[in-house]
Short mmCIF file of C-alpha atoms in Angstrom, two decimals:
data_model
loop_
_atom_site.label_atom_id
_atom_site.label_comp_id
_atom_site.label_asym_id
_atom_site.label_seq_id
_atom_site.Cartn_x
_atom_site.Cartn_y
_atom_site.Cartn_z
CA MET B 136 169.04 172.27 82.13
CA ALA B 137 165.98 170.33 82.88
CA THR B 138 166.50 166.38 83.43
CA VAL B 139 164.43 163.87 81.33
CA THR B 140 162.44 163.16 84.43
CA GLU B 141 161.21 166.32 84.63
CA LEU B 142 160.49 166.45 80.81
CA LYS B 143 158.18 163.38 81.37
CA ALA B 144 156.73 165.03 84.30
CA VAL B 145 155.75 168.00 82.22
CA LEU B 146 154.85 166.38 79.16
CA LYS B 147 152.61 164.12 81.13
CA ASP B 148 151.15 167.12 82.92
CA THR B 149 150.28 168.81 79.50
CA LEU B 150 148.66 165.65 77.83
CA GLU B 151 146.62 165.65 81.11
CA LYS B 152 145.19 169.17 80.80
CA ARG B 153 144.51 168.84 77.15
CA GLY B 154 142.50 165.46 77.94
CA VAL B 155 144.88 163.56 75.66
CA LEU B 156 146.62 161.37 78.11
CA GLY B 157 143.03 159.60 78.97
CA HIS B 158 142.58 159.23 75.18
CA LEU B 159 145.76 157.54 74.72
CA LYS B 160 145.45 154.97 77.47
CA ALA B 161 141.97 153.92 76.35
CA ARG B 162 143.26 153.57 73.10
CA ILE B 163 146.16 151.59 74.13
CA ARG B 164 143.94 149.12 76.33
CA ALA B 165 141.41 148.64 73.25
CA GLU B 166 144.24 148.01 70.86
CA VAL B 167 145.94 145.48 73.43
CA PHE B 168 142.43 143.85 73.99
CA ASN B 169 141.87 143.54 70.13
CA ALA B 170 145.52 141.96 69.73
CA LEU B 171 144.63 139.30 72.31
CA ASP B 172 141.02 138.82 71.30
CA ASP B 173 140.73 135.43 69.81
CA ASP B 174 138.41 135.49 67.12
CA ARG B 175 137.99 131.93 66.93
CA GLU B 176 136.94 131.59 70.50
CA SER B 177 132.97 131.52 69.90
CA ARG B 178 130.54 134.03 72.15
CA PRO B 179 127.87 133.05 74.40
CA SER B 180 124.48 133.93 72.17
CA LEU B 181 123.11 137.19 73.35
CA SER B 182 119.87 137.18 74.70
CA HIS B 183 116.83 139.64 73.78
CA GLU B 184 117.56 141.69 77.50
CA ASN B 185 121.36 141.60 77.42
CA LEU B 186 121.27 142.98 73.70
CA LEU B 187 118.86 145.99 74.98
CA ILE B 188 120.86 146.89 78.16
CA ASN B 189 124.05 146.59 76.23
CA GLU B 190 122.91 149.03 73.31
CA LEU B 191 121.69 151.51 76.52
CA ILE B 192 125.10 151.20 77.69
CA ARG B 193 126.52 151.80 74.24
CA GLU B 194 124.46 154.83 73.37
CA TYR B 195 125.70 156.36 77.00
CA LEU B 196 129.50 155.48 76.30
CA GLU B 197 128.99 156.76 72.63
CA PHE B 198 127.40 159.94 73.47
CA ASN B 199 130.17 160.80 76.20
CA LYS B 200 132.56 160.03 73.52
CA TYR B 201 134.11 157.04 75.37
CA LYS B 202 134.45 155.52 71.84
CA TYR B 203 137.23 153.39 73.06
CA THR B 204 135.41 151.73 75.41
CA ALA B 205 132.20 151.20 73.47
CA SER B 206 134.18 149.29 71.04
CA VAL B 207 135.75 147.02 73.79
CA LEU B 208 132.23 146.52 74.74
CA ILE B 209 130.93 145.66 71.11
CA ALA B 210 133.74 143.33 70.73
CA GLU B 211 133.54 141.25 74.29
CA SER B 212 129.44 141.17 74.18
CA GLY B 213 128.89 140.28 70.57
CA GLN B 214 126.81 143.15 70.28
CA PRO B 215 126.06 144.07 66.37
CA VAL B 216 128.36 146.89 65.12
CA VAL B 217 125.26 148.99 63.80
CA PRO B 218 123.65 150.23 66.68
CA LEU B 219 119.75 149.81 67.25
CA ASP B 220 117.67 152.72 66.69
CA ARG B 221 116.68 154.74 69.67
CA GLN B 222 112.70 154.56 68.75
CA PHE B 223 113.39 151.00 68.62
CA LEU B 224 114.68 150.50 72.27
CA ILE B 225 111.79 152.70 73.29
CA ARG B 226 109.54 150.37 71.68
CA GLU B 227 110.89 147.40 73.39
CA LEU B 228 111.33 149.07 76.58
CA ASN B 229 107.67 150.06 76.63
CA ALA B 230 109.21 153.40 77.66
CA PHE B 231 107.48 157.15 76.95
CA GLU B 232 109.77 159.81 75.58
CA GLU B 233 108.55 163.39 75.89
CA SER B 234 111.16 164.89 74.08
CA LYS B 235 112.55 163.79 70.37
CA ASP B 236 116.00 165.92 70.61
CA ASN B 237 118.26 162.82 71.69
CA SER B 238 120.11 165.77 74.10
CA ILE B 239 121.01 163.10 76.37
CA PRO B 240 121.35 159.27 76.22
CA PHE B 241 118.32 157.17 76.98
CA LEU B 242 119.81 155.62 79.61
CA ALA B 243 120.26 158.93 81.35
CA TRP B 244 117.03 160.28 80.31
CA SER B 245 115.20 156.79 81.90
CA PHE B 246 117.34 157.70 85.22
CA ARG B 247 116.33 161.33 85.31
CA TRP B 248 112.67 160.16 84.22
CA SER B 249 112.46 157.55 87.35
CA SER B 250 113.76 159.86 89.62
CA GLU B 251 111.28 162.15 88.97
CA CYS B 252 108.90 159.60 89.42
CA ALA B 253 109.99 159.12 92.77
CA SER B 254 109.33 162.72 93.86
CA ASP B 255 105.65 164.12 94.43
CA ARG B 256 105.81 166.81 91.90
CA VAL B 257 105.04 164.83 88.63
CA ASN B 258 102.04 163.35 87.00
CA THR B 259 101.84 159.84 88.86
CA ALA B 260 100.02 157.76 85.83
CA PRO B 261 103.26 157.44 83.70
CA CYS B 262 104.93 156.49 86.88
CA ARG B 263 102.24 153.89 87.93
CA GLN B 264 102.88 152.65 84.34
CA ALA B 265 106.52 152.35 84.92
CA SER B 266 105.97 150.38 88.20
CA GLN B 267 103.91 147.97 86.40
CA LEU B 268 106.32 147.50 83.84
CA GLU B 269 108.94 147.03 86.39
CA ALA B 270 106.72 144.46 87.94
CA HIS B 271 106.37 142.53 84.77
CA GLN B 272 109.77 142.50 83.68
CA LYS B 273 110.90 140.92 86.93
CA THR B 274 108.23 137.86 86.56
CA ARG B 275 109.79 137.40 82.89
CA TRP B 276 113.79 137.55 84.19
#
């Protein structure tokens, strides 16, 4: 007959293989955070740049179904509950998106795009624009 320790080990292994254990741990962390979060404590004002950065991170988290991590980000940062429109982000970041299929998060797309700019295989005009934008943003921040 199996011991309690053996049953716990089998249950843990089964939950890990099904991908449930990670979700449960994340859910518990989010619920503990929500229980400890003091709504009376005021949050620092959210700058425009941080709003955009947080939104890129949120889109990435939600795309990858890290919904509890995203909920903690929203609660901690004071980010609006309603996500910003992807096209708004693209306009605000002065970015160019060839595809409109949203098959990858904008953060991953921009990383891939900047990696392509580093190679000699692509048209350099958009890459020059990205470099100019980056230089402009460094002077603003």
